[in-house]
Amino acid sequence: MASGPGKLTEYHVGRCRLELVQGDITDQVVDAIVNAANSRLAGGGGVDGAIHRRGGPSIMAETKAKYPDGCPTGSAVITGAGNLSAKYVIHAVGPIWQGGNAGEAELLASAYRRALELAVGHSCQSVAFPALSTGAYRYPLSEAAQIALRTTIEFLRQRQSPPLVRFVLFDQATLNVFAEELAKLARAS
């Protein structure tokens, strides 16, 4: 499915499908929703705040009980999804942008990889991601999109699971950047 010249919003990797959509991640009917969490798993604004507001207090209670020491940058942990329609919330901790010379690319790729590993490990057939680290953590959008998509495509090629990975992007501008990066990756493969 194309969304205009030079843009791609759906891509198949074997039997797996990668989708790009604009919307509210908390509205997604998927097995797992990925949360752009902070390392303390303390809740926050943006995607994190929206997930905790819609999911209710049980998500925060579970993160505090299961992960009292938080989650290191570049990793992820999983909880139930409270009042959300998903089964799970995967709390992925991306890096804060510090100019690109502090291992940010590796940490961002690692956060996506670990979230996908948790989804597969919990038999998720579908997972929805936000654009990790691009909000308050100020990761440059086109670089973040390239890392997110490249990492996801590599994972899908290796594991052939989960069957559906959907990037739910908050606004049209972010969707456009992701669609352009996906088209570049598709042309290069």
Short mmCIF file of C-alpha atoms in Angstrom, two decimals:
data_model
loop_
_atom_site.label_atom_id
_atom_site.label_comp_id
_atom_site.label_asym_id
_atom_site.label_seq_id
_atom_site.Cartn_x
_atom_site.Cartn_y
_atom_site.Cartn_z
CA MET A 1 0.00 0.00 0.00
CA ALA A 2 1.60 3.28 -1.07
CA SER A 3 0.73 6.67 0.36
CA GLY A 4 2.22 8.83 -2.37
CA PRO A 5 5.34 9.21 -4.46
CA GLY A 6 8.40 7.91 -2.63
CA LYS A 7 6.36 6.81 0.38
CA LEU A 8 5.48 3.34 1.56
CA THR A 9 3.08 2.50 4.40
CA GLU A 10 3.06 -1.30 4.21
CA TYR A 11 5.93 -3.71 3.68
CA HIS A 12 6.02 -7.51 3.71
CA VAL A 13 8.90 -9.56 5.11
CA GLY A 14 8.13 -13.17 4.30
CA ARG A 15 4.80 -13.88 5.95
CA CYS A 16 5.12 -10.85 8.25
CA ARG A 17 3.63 -7.42 7.63
CA LEU A 18 5.02 -4.07 8.73
CA GLU A 19 2.49 -1.21 8.68
CA LEU A 20 2.71 2.54 9.21
CA VAL A 21 -0.41 4.37 10.38
CA GLN A 22 -1.21 7.75 11.89
CA GLY A 23 -3.19 7.65 15.10
CA ASP A 24 -3.37 7.12 18.83
CA ILE A 25 -1.45 4.05 19.94
CA THR A 26 -3.85 3.49 22.84
CA ASP A 27 -6.67 2.85 20.32
CA GLN A 28 -4.85 -0.05 18.64
CA VAL A 29 -6.36 -3.52 18.81
CA VAL A 30 -3.15 -5.56 18.98
CA ASP A 31 -1.64 -8.11 21.35
CA ALA A 32 1.04 -5.71 22.63
CA ILE A 33 1.47 -1.95 22.70
CA VAL A 34 4.99 -0.62 23.12
CA ASN A 35 5.37 2.24 25.58
CA ALA A 36 8.08 4.88 25.21
CA ALA A 37 9.12 4.53 28.85
CA ASN A 38 11.77 6.20 30.96
CA SER A 39 14.40 4.12 32.75
CA ARG A 40 12.66 4.53 36.12
CA LEU A 41 9.37 3.25 34.61
CA ALA A 42 7.88 6.14 36.51
CA GLY A 43 5.30 7.31 34.01
CA GLY A 44 5.57 10.59 32.19
CA GLY A 45 4.11 12.60 29.35
CA GLY A 46 3.55 11.84 25.68
CA VAL A 47 2.98 8.19 24.75
CA ASP A 48 3.88 7.06 28.28
CA GLY A 49 1.30 9.33 29.89
CA ALA A 50 -1.39 8.37 27.37
CA ILE A 51 -0.83 4.65 27.94
CA HIS A 52 -0.98 4.99 31.72
CA ARG A 53 -4.09 7.22 31.58
CA ARG A 54 -5.99 4.85 29.28
CA GLY A 55 -4.62 1.64 30.81
CA GLY A 56 -5.30 2.66 34.40
CA PRO A 57 -3.29 2.30 37.62
CA SER A 58 -2.76 -1.47 37.38
CA ILE A 59 0.01 -0.98 34.78
CA MET A 60 2.03 1.28 37.10
CA ALA A 61 1.37 -1.01 40.06
CA GLU A 62 2.70 -3.99 38.09
CA THR A 63 5.82 -2.15 36.88
CA LYS A 64 6.62 -1.09 40.45
CA ALA A 65 6.11 -4.62 41.79
CA LYS A 66 7.95 -6.51 39.03
CA TYR A 67 10.66 -3.99 38.14
CA PRO A 68 11.46 -1.91 41.25
CA ASP A 69 14.87 -0.97 39.82
CA GLY A 70 13.38 0.23 36.53
CA CYS A 71 14.74 -0.76 33.12
CA PRO A 72 18.08 0.20 31.56
CA THR A 73 18.23 2.32 28.43
CA GLY A 74 18.25 0.11 25.36
CA SER A 75 16.11 -2.58 26.96
CA ALA A 76 12.44 -3.32 27.62
CA VAL A 77 10.15 -5.06 30.10
CA ILE A 78 6.57 -6.33 29.83
CA THR A 79 3.41 -5.96 31.91
CA GLY A 80 -0.29 -6.51 31.51
CA ALA A 81 -2.23 -3.81 29.68
CA GLY A 82 -4.80 -2.84 32.30
CA ASN A 83 -7.86 -1.29 30.64
CA LEU A 84 -6.34 -1.21 27.14
CA SER A 85 -7.61 -3.64 24.51
CA ALA A 86 -4.09 -5.12 24.20
CA LYS A 87 -2.93 -8.05 26.34
CA TYR A 88 0.46 -6.51 27.14
CA VAL A 89 2.35 -3.25 27.38
CA ILE A 90 6.02 -3.53 26.53
CA HIS A 91 7.91 -0.68 28.20
CA ALA A 92 10.90 0.12 25.96
CA VAL A 93 13.53 2.63 27.07
CA GLY A 94 15.14 4.49 24.20
CA PRO A 95 18.10 6.84 24.58
CA ILE A 96 18.11 10.57 25.13
CA TRP A 97 19.72 12.25 22.10
CA GLN A 98 23.12 13.65 23.05
CA GLY A 99 24.43 14.53 19.61
CA GLY A 100 24.90 11.05 18.20
CA ASN A 101 28.26 10.14 19.72
CA ALA A 102 27.08 8.48 22.93
CA GLY A 103 25.94 5.15 21.49
CA GLU A 104 22.41 6.39 20.84
CA ALA A 105 21.92 4.43 17.59
CA GLU A 106 22.92 1.13 19.21
CA LEU A 107 20.74 1.79 22.25
CA LEU A 108 17.72 2.70 20.13
CA ALA A 109 18.11 -0.41 17.97
CA SER A 110 18.52 -2.50 21.11
CA ALA A 111 15.29 -1.12 22.62
CA TYR A 112 13.34 -2.07 19.48
CA ARG A 113 14.98 -5.51 19.32
CA ARG A 114 14.28 -6.27 22.98
CA ALA A 115 10.64 -5.17 22.61
CA LEU A 116 10.23 -7.49 19.63
CA GLU A 117 11.89 -10.35 21.54
CA LEU A 118 9.42 -9.88 24.40
CA ALA A 119 6.49 -9.81 21.97
CA VAL A 120 7.61 -13.09 20.36
CA GLY A 121 8.39 -14.61 23.76
CA HIS A 122 4.81 -13.89 24.86
CA SER A 123 3.29 -15.32 21.65
CA CYS A 124 2.09 -11.94 20.40
CA GLN A 125 0.72 -12.01 16.87
CA SER A 126 0.63 -8.21 16.62
CA VAL A 127 2.55 -5.35 18.20
CA ALA A 128 2.19 -1.57 17.90
CA PHE A 129 5.18 0.76 18.30
CA PRO A 130 5.44 4.52 18.70
CA ALA A 131 8.46 6.42 17.37
CA LEU A 132 10.72 5.74 20.39
CA SER A 133 12.96 8.57 21.65
CA THR A 134 11.66 11.16 19.15
CA GLY A 135 9.57 13.22 21.58
CA ALA A 136 11.02 14.55 24.82
CA TYR A 137 14.25 12.59 24.18
CA ARG A 138 14.82 14.66 20.97
CA TYR A 139 16.19 11.89 18.74
CA PRO A 140 16.26 13.27 15.14
CA LEU A 141 13.19 11.84 13.43
CA SER A 142 14.65 10.61 10.14
CA GLU A 143 17.55 8.87 11.90
CA ALA A 144 15.20 7.34 14.48
CA ALA A 145 12.83 6.14 11.73
CA GLN A 146 15.67 4.52 9.80
CA ILE A 147 16.93 2.69 12.91
CA ALA A 148 13.42 1.61 13.96
CA LEU A 149 12.51 0.27 10.53
CA ARG A 150 15.87 -1.33 9.73
CA THR A 151 15.97 -3.07 13.12
CA THR A 152 12.38 -4.30 12.75
CA ILE A 153 12.90 -5.59 9.21
CA GLU A 154 16.09 -7.42 10.23
CA PHE A 155 14.26 -8.99 13.18
CA LEU A 156 11.34 -10.09 11.00
CA ARG A 157 13.71 -11.60 8.44
CA GLN A 158 15.50 -13.60 11.14
CA ARG A 159 12.53 -14.65 13.26
CA GLN A 160 9.54 -14.53 10.86
CA SER A 161 7.50 -13.27 13.80
CA PRO A 162 5.43 -11.46 14.97
CA PRO A 163 3.09 -11.59 11.96
CA LEU A 164 2.15 -7.90 12.30
CA VAL A 165 4.30 -4.96 13.43
CA ARG A 166 2.53 -1.62 13.24
CA PHE A 167 4.16 1.76 13.80
CA VAL A 168 1.50 4.13 15.12
CA LEU A 169 2.71 7.65 14.47
CA PHE A 170 1.13 10.61 16.17
CA ASP A 171 0.98 13.10 13.30
CA GLN A 172 1.13 13.26 9.52
CA ALA A 173 4.64 14.74 9.48
CA THR A 174 6.02 11.79 11.47
CA LEU A 175 4.13 9.32 9.29
CA ASN A 176 5.60 10.97 6.18
CA VAL A 177 9.17 10.63 7.50
CA PHE A 178 8.65 6.96 8.39
CA ALA A 179 7.01 6.29 5.00
CA GLU A 180 9.93 7.89 3.16
CA GLU A 181 12.47 5.87 5.18
CA LEU A 182 10.52 2.65 4.60
CA ALA A 183 10.48 3.31 0.85
CA LYS A 184 14.28 3.85 0.89
CA LEU A 185 14.81 0.58 2.78
CA ALA A 186 12.47 -1.30 0.44
CA ARG A 187 14.36 0.00 -2.62
CA ALA A 188 17.71 -0.98 -1.06
CA SER A 189 16.66 -4.59 -0.33
#
